[in-house]
Structure formats: C-alpha cells, structure tokens
Short mmCIF file of C-alpha atoms in Angstrom, two decimals:
data_model
loop_
_atom_site.label_atom_id
_atom_site.label_comp_id
_atom_site.label_asym_id
_atom_site.label_seq_id
_atom_site.Cartn_x
_atom_site.Cartn_y
_atom_site.Cartn_z
CA MET G 1 -26.65 20.81 14.85
CA LYS G 2 -27.39 17.24 13.02
CA VAL G 3 -25.15 15.42 10.59
CA GLU G 4 -26.13 12.20 8.98
CA LEU G 5 -24.60 9.48 7.39
CA GLU G 6 -20.86 10.30 7.59
CA ASN G 7 -17.99 8.13 6.90
CA ALA G 8 -16.18 6.95 9.87
CA TYR G 9 -14.05 4.65 11.85
CA VAL G 10 -13.86 3.83 15.68
CA LEU G 11 -10.65 4.59 17.05
CA HIS G 12 -11.13 4.57 20.78
CA SER G 13 -14.10 4.35 23.13
CA ARG G 14 -14.71 4.37 26.94
CA PRO G 15 -17.23 3.72 29.53
CA PHE G 16 -19.76 6.85 30.11
CA LYS G 17 -22.10 6.86 32.91
CA ASP G 18 -24.01 3.85 33.76
CA THR G 19 -24.61 2.45 30.16
CA SER G 20 -23.23 4.68 27.60
CA LEU G 21 -19.75 4.88 25.82
CA LEU G 22 -18.07 7.87 24.96
CA VAL G 23 -16.29 7.16 21.51
CA ASP G 24 -13.69 8.49 19.45
CA PHE G 25 -14.30 8.49 15.56
CA LEU G 26 -12.27 9.48 12.58
CA THR G 27 -14.66 11.04 10.10
CA GLU G 28 -14.20 12.07 6.44
CA ASN G 29 -15.41 15.30 6.71
CA PHE G 30 -15.29 16.40 10.38
CA GLY G 31 -11.90 14.97 11.58
CA ARG G 32 -11.46 13.52 15.05
CA ILE G 33 -14.61 13.42 17.08
CA THR G 34 -16.23 12.27 20.08
CA LEU G 35 -19.81 11.23 20.63
CA VAL G 36 -21.94 9.74 23.29
CA ALA G 37 -23.41 6.47 22.36
CA LYS G 38 -26.15 6.40 24.55
CA GLY G 39 -27.00 2.57 26.30
CA ALA G 40 -23.99 0.95 24.25
CA ARG G 41 -23.04 -1.15 26.88
CA GLN G 42 -26.21 -2.87 27.08
CA GLN G 43 -25.39 -6.20 25.74
CA LYS G 44 -29.10 -6.72 23.90
CA LYS G 45 -28.80 -3.44 22.34
CA LYS G 46 -28.84 -4.22 18.67
CA GLY G 47 -25.89 -3.07 16.81
CA ASN G 48 -23.77 -2.37 19.60
CA PHE G 49 -20.99 -4.90 17.76
CA LEU G 50 -20.48 -2.15 15.07
CA LEU G 51 -18.96 0.28 17.66
CA GLN G 52 -15.22 -1.57 17.54
CA PRO G 53 -12.43 -0.32 15.35
CA PHE G 54 -11.45 -1.15 11.78
CA VAL G 55 -15.17 -1.30 10.74
CA SER G 56 -16.11 0.99 7.86
CA LEU G 57 -19.31 2.92 9.04
CA ARG G 58 -21.63 5.54 8.31
CA ILE G 59 -22.99 7.54 11.52
CA SER G 60 -25.46 10.08 12.47
CA TRP G 61 -25.15 12.42 15.13
CA GLN G 62 -26.81 15.34 16.74
CA GLY G 63 -27.00 18.11 19.52
CA LYS G 64 -26.36 21.39 20.50
CA SER G 65 -23.90 20.97 23.36
CA GLN G 66 -20.07 20.45 22.71
CA LEU G 67 -20.68 16.40 23.52
CA LYS G 68 -23.04 15.28 20.85
CA THR G 69 -25.20 12.09 20.65
CA LEU G 70 -24.78 9.49 18.29
CA ILE G 71 -28.25 8.40 16.63
CA LEU G 72 -27.33 6.09 14.22
CA THR G 73 -24.67 3.20 13.23
CA GLU G 74 -24.68 1.27 9.93
CA ILE G 75 -21.83 -0.88 8.23
CA THR G 76 -21.06 0.73 4.90
CA SER G 77 -20.38 -2.78 3.36
CA HIS G 78 -23.99 -4.32 4.15
CA ILE G 79 -27.72 -3.47 4.34
CA ALA G 80 -28.08 -1.08 7.08
CA ASN G 81 -31.09 -3.21 8.39
CA ILE G 82 -29.39 -6.01 9.94
CA ASN G 83 -31.81 -8.86 11.15
CA ILE G 84 -31.07 -10.90 14.29
CA GLU G 85 -30.43 -14.16 12.46
CA ALA G 86 -27.69 -12.84 10.37
CA GLU G 87 -26.04 -10.36 13.49
CA ASN G 88 -23.83 -13.01 14.71
CA THR G 89 -22.61 -14.28 11.34
CA LEU G 90 -21.56 -10.34 10.44
CA GLU G 91 -20.01 -9.90 13.87
CA SER G 92 -17.90 -12.90 13.25
CA HIS G 93 -17.02 -11.58 9.93
CA ILE G 94 -15.81 -8.18 11.37
CA ASN G 95 -13.89 -9.60 14.07
CA LYS G 96 -11.89 -11.53 11.54
CA ASN G 97 -10.69 -8.67 9.40
CA LEU G 98 -7.58 -8.15 11.11
CA GLU G 99 -5.20 -10.64 12.76
CA GLY G 100 -2.07 -10.96 14.41
CA ASN G 101 0.74 -8.34 13.65
CA TYR G 102 -2.00 -6.86 11.18
CA LEU G 103 -4.40 -6.33 14.02
CA TYR G 104 -1.60 -4.85 16.21
CA SER G 105 -0.71 -2.33 13.58
CA GLY G 106 -4.17 -1.31 13.24
CA SER G 107 -4.04 -0.66 17.22
CA TYR G 108 -1.03 1.07 16.87
CA ALA G 109 -2.49 3.36 14.31
CA ASN G 110 -5.30 4.28 16.18
CA GLU G 111 -3.39 5.19 19.12
CA LEU G 112 -1.26 7.56 17.10
CA LEU G 113 -4.48 9.06 15.55
CA THR G 114 -6.18 9.53 19.11
CA TYR G 115 -3.00 10.90 20.76
CA LEU G 116 -1.87 13.44 17.74
CA LEU G 117 -4.91 14.27 15.92
CA PRO G 118 -6.89 17.57 17.17
CA PHE G 119 -10.43 17.47 17.62
CA ASP G 120 -13.31 18.87 15.09
CA GLU G 121 -10.46 19.80 12.61
CA SER G 122 -11.36 18.57 9.00
CA ASN G 123 -8.94 16.55 7.02
CA SER G 124 -10.29 14.37 4.33
CA ASP G 125 -6.76 13.38 3.57
CA ILE G 126 -5.72 12.14 7.03
CA PHE G 127 -9.16 9.87 6.54
CA TYR G 128 -8.12 8.31 3.25
CA ILE G 129 -4.40 7.72 4.33
CA TYR G 130 -5.88 5.49 6.97
CA VAL G 131 -8.65 4.11 4.82
CA ASN G 132 -5.48 2.97 2.58
CA LEU G 133 -3.62 1.59 5.65
CA LEU G 134 -6.95 -0.76 6.79
CA SER G 135 -6.88 -1.77 3.31
CA SER G 136 -3.41 -2.79 3.07
CA LEU G 137 -3.53 -4.50 6.39
CA LYS G 138 -6.72 -6.36 5.74
CA ASN G 139 -4.74 -7.60 2.10
CA LYS G 140 -1.55 -8.45 4.25
CA PHE G 141 0.58 -6.53 2.06
CA ASP G 142 4.02 -6.01 3.36
CA LEU G 143 3.67 -4.60 6.92
CA GLU G 144 6.94 -2.79 7.34
CA LYS G 145 6.36 -0.75 4.03
CA THR G 146 2.57 -0.22 4.74
CA LEU G 147 3.31 1.00 8.07
CA ARG G 148 6.26 3.11 7.18
CA LEU G 149 4.02 4.86 4.30
CA PHE G 150 1.37 5.33 6.60
CA GLU G 151 3.57 7.09 9.43
CA PHE G 152 5.16 9.23 7.05
CA SER G 153 2.19 10.47 5.43
CA PHE G 154 0.76 11.13 8.73
CA LEU G 155 3.68 13.16 9.72
CA ALA G 156 3.26 15.29 6.71
CA GLU G 157 -0.42 16.04 7.32
CA LEU G 158 0.37 17.04 10.64
CA GLY G 159 3.04 19.58 9.28
CA TYR G 160 6.38 17.09 10.62
CA GLY G 161 6.76 15.66 7.06
CA VAL G 162 10.28 14.48 6.60
CA ASN G 163 12.53 15.54 3.57
CA PHE G 164 14.30 13.03 2.18
CA ILE G 165 15.57 14.70 -0.83
CA SER G 166 17.62 17.51 0.20
CA ALA G 167 19.63 18.07 3.47
CA ALA G 168 18.27 20.97 5.92
CA ALA G 169 20.04 24.05 6.14
CA THR G 170 21.76 24.21 3.06
CA SER G 171 19.26 22.58 0.74
CA GLU G 172 21.63 20.52 -1.05
CA PHE G 173 20.29 17.58 -2.52
CA ILE G 174 20.97 14.22 -0.63
CA GLU G 175 23.89 12.25 -2.39
CA PRO G 176 24.08 8.84 -2.46
CA ASN G 177 27.82 8.75 -1.59
CA LYS G 178 27.79 10.72 1.36
CA GLN G 179 26.35 10.07 5.19
CA TYR G 180 24.13 12.02 7.05
CA CYS G 181 22.37 12.35 10.67
CA TYR G 182 18.91 13.10 11.52
CA GLU G 183 17.05 15.80 13.87
CA PRO G 184 13.40 15.57 14.31
CA SER G 185 11.40 18.63 13.03
CA GLU G 186 14.81 19.67 11.04
CA GLY G 187 15.62 17.05 8.54
CA PHE G 188 19.06 15.49 7.66
CA PHE G 189 22.47 16.78 8.09
CA CYS G 190 25.41 16.22 6.11
CA THR G 191 28.41 14.55 8.47
CA ASP G 192 31.03 16.08 6.27
CA SER G 193 32.23 18.78 8.18
CA LEU G 194 31.98 17.08 11.72
CA SER G 195 34.97 15.65 13.49
CA GLU G 196 35.67 12.24 14.08
CA ASN G 197 34.59 12.34 17.21
CA GLN G 198 31.06 13.61 16.45
CA LYS G 199 30.92 11.05 13.85
CA ASN G 200 31.81 8.38 16.31
CA GLY G 201 29.12 9.46 18.78
CA LEU G 202 26.60 9.28 16.10
CA LEU G 203 27.37 5.69 15.15
CA VAL G 204 27.04 5.12 18.68
CA SER G 205 23.59 6.53 18.87
CA LYS G 206 22.94 4.77 15.42
CA ASN G 207 22.03 8.36 13.91
CA ILE G 208 24.15 8.00 10.59
CA PHE G 209 22.89 7.07 7.53
CA ASP G 210 24.10 6.68 3.86
CA GLY G 211 22.72 8.84 1.40
CA SER G 212 21.66 6.03 -0.75
CA ILE G 213 19.49 4.60 1.87
CA ILE G 214 17.65 8.00 2.38
CA LEU G 215 17.15 8.38 -1.00
CA ALA G 216 15.73 4.74 -1.08
CA ILE G 217 13.11 5.52 1.50
CA ASN G 218 12.06 8.28 -0.87
CA ASN G 219 11.44 6.03 -3.66
CA GLN G 220 9.84 3.81 -1.35
CA GLU G 221 12.16 0.95 -1.96
CA TYR G 222 12.19 -1.37 1.06
CA THR G 223 13.38 -4.38 -0.18
CA ASN G 224 16.65 -3.94 1.70
CA GLN G 225 16.91 -4.59 5.36
CA SER G 226 19.00 -1.30 5.90
CA VAL G 227 16.45 0.63 4.39
CA ARG G 228 13.78 -1.02 6.51
CA GLN G 229 15.49 -0.32 10.04
CA THR G 230 16.42 3.11 8.90
CA ALA G 231 12.70 4.34 8.00
CA LYS G 232 11.53 2.73 11.14
CA TYR G 233 14.42 4.31 13.39
CA ILE G 234 13.65 8.06 11.62
CA SER G 235 9.46 7.57 11.91
CA ARG G 236 9.94 6.81 15.61
CA MET G 237 12.49 9.55 16.15
CA SER G 238 9.68 12.08 14.44
CA LEU G 239 6.86 10.89 15.98
CA ASP G 240 8.39 10.49 19.56
CA HIS G 241 8.84 14.15 19.15
CA ILE G 242 5.72 15.51 18.72
CA LEU G 243 4.01 12.72 21.19
CA MET G 244 6.06 14.45 23.87
CA GLY G 245 6.58 11.66 26.14
CA LYS G 246 3.37 10.16 25.48
CA LYS G 247 3.65 6.18 25.62
CA ILE G 248 2.26 3.90 22.59
CA LYS G 249 1.14 0.73 24.55
CA SER G 250 0.73 -1.11 21.11
CA ARG G 251 4.26 -0.80 20.07
CA GLU G 252 4.84 -3.30 23.29
CA PHE G 253 3.32 -6.26 20.98
CA PHE G 254 6.26 -5.96 18.47
CA ARG G 255 8.98 -6.48 20.80
#
C-alpha cells in the first residue's frame, strides 16, 4: 500500500529503535495513523524539523505491514524542496506559530486527539475542526471560546455531543427561567422536581445552571463570565467521562 501527499499534522512522536521515531499523525482522509520515520532522530537528516506539531504538512507513506513507513514530508505553505540556507529561517518561522497559552492550548488539543481518536478511522470533519482550531489559535482569537467550540465539536463527532436545546428524558425545550443539572452522556435535567436537599447538593458540587446560560452556550455567546465557566465545566465533565481516568497533562499549564 502506498499513499501519496496526504494532508496531515503531527500529534505526537516518540523514539523508535536507535535513530527513528514513531509519529502519530492526524490525516484528512485516513484519520489518526502511526508511521515510522526512519532515521528521524539523526540531527543532520534534512527536513526533520518538519516533524513537529502544528505544522501543515503533506506526507506520503508505504508498507504492507500494520506499521507503515513515512517516505516523504513537505510543508504545504512553502515549496517542497527547501534549500539548506533557507531551512533555519523556515524552522524559526514554524516554531513561532503558537506561543504562550495558545501553544499550551494546541498541546491540549493534541493530547485529546491522541487519547480519544481511534486508529485508522476516516473522519475528515475532525480534521477540519482541528484545522479551524489551529487557525484560531494562530490568529489569537478569544482563547476560551476557541477551546469550547473545538471541544464541543469534537465531542459531537465522537458521538458524545451535548444537547443544549432540550432536556434529557422529557425532550422539553430548555427554558431560560428554569435551572438544570448536567449528567455526562445523558444531558441536562430540570431541577423543578428535586427536593431542597437535592438542590443544595447540586449547589455544593456546582452542578446547577440557569437555562439562560445553557442557551447562551448553544448560541456561542461567550461574553458573560458565567457562560464561560459553565461551558468549561460541562466540557470537562463530558471529556473526563470518556477519558475514563486518563490524565491530560497539558491542563496543568492553565492552573
């Protein structure tokens, strides 16, 4: 099998044998794949600097076994044949694409994709959700809104989308003047029928939300701080539910 010039991004890499790398890529048409980059740990090997996150690439690979070999890597926004004199300048440009919290956010997204995306399952929608995320990060758009839009879109593509329009079980429309609690993988439940003790328990766990805030999240209106906090809480609950105990290390950067 040989695949040529597939759009891709590096998600993660790790040492393999003496001089090579195992590289996880997010690709446009093949989903998440792992390839062997032979000799990639040799510093003098031309083009090694391209095998890093957040760089828009075209890659080619081949092989008959389950573990296939990377045979070509080129950056999509520059000519493929990079001369030695230009290489240092281009490498410097690539490394400056994301900085500070925008860089940490990109790393966070890569961790989520690495942990939650199955191998070899085509989903071009996820690829373009990721492309849109990187574009927003590189343009330094509103960081919290950018992350929430990515997380909720990613959850939906995985089959765990959050319904911000209607309540679970009853399917009644969420009303702005009522309060709701949230259960991952199930949805929002109106608290009208709960006892005072139950409501107080939800208040203690901070799992009670005004319907107006839930509807604001649905409308992507993130100017209000309460909306931001609620959206973050709901996305984290949803992601932690499917991560099943796996820790996202890049979250530590935001503490």
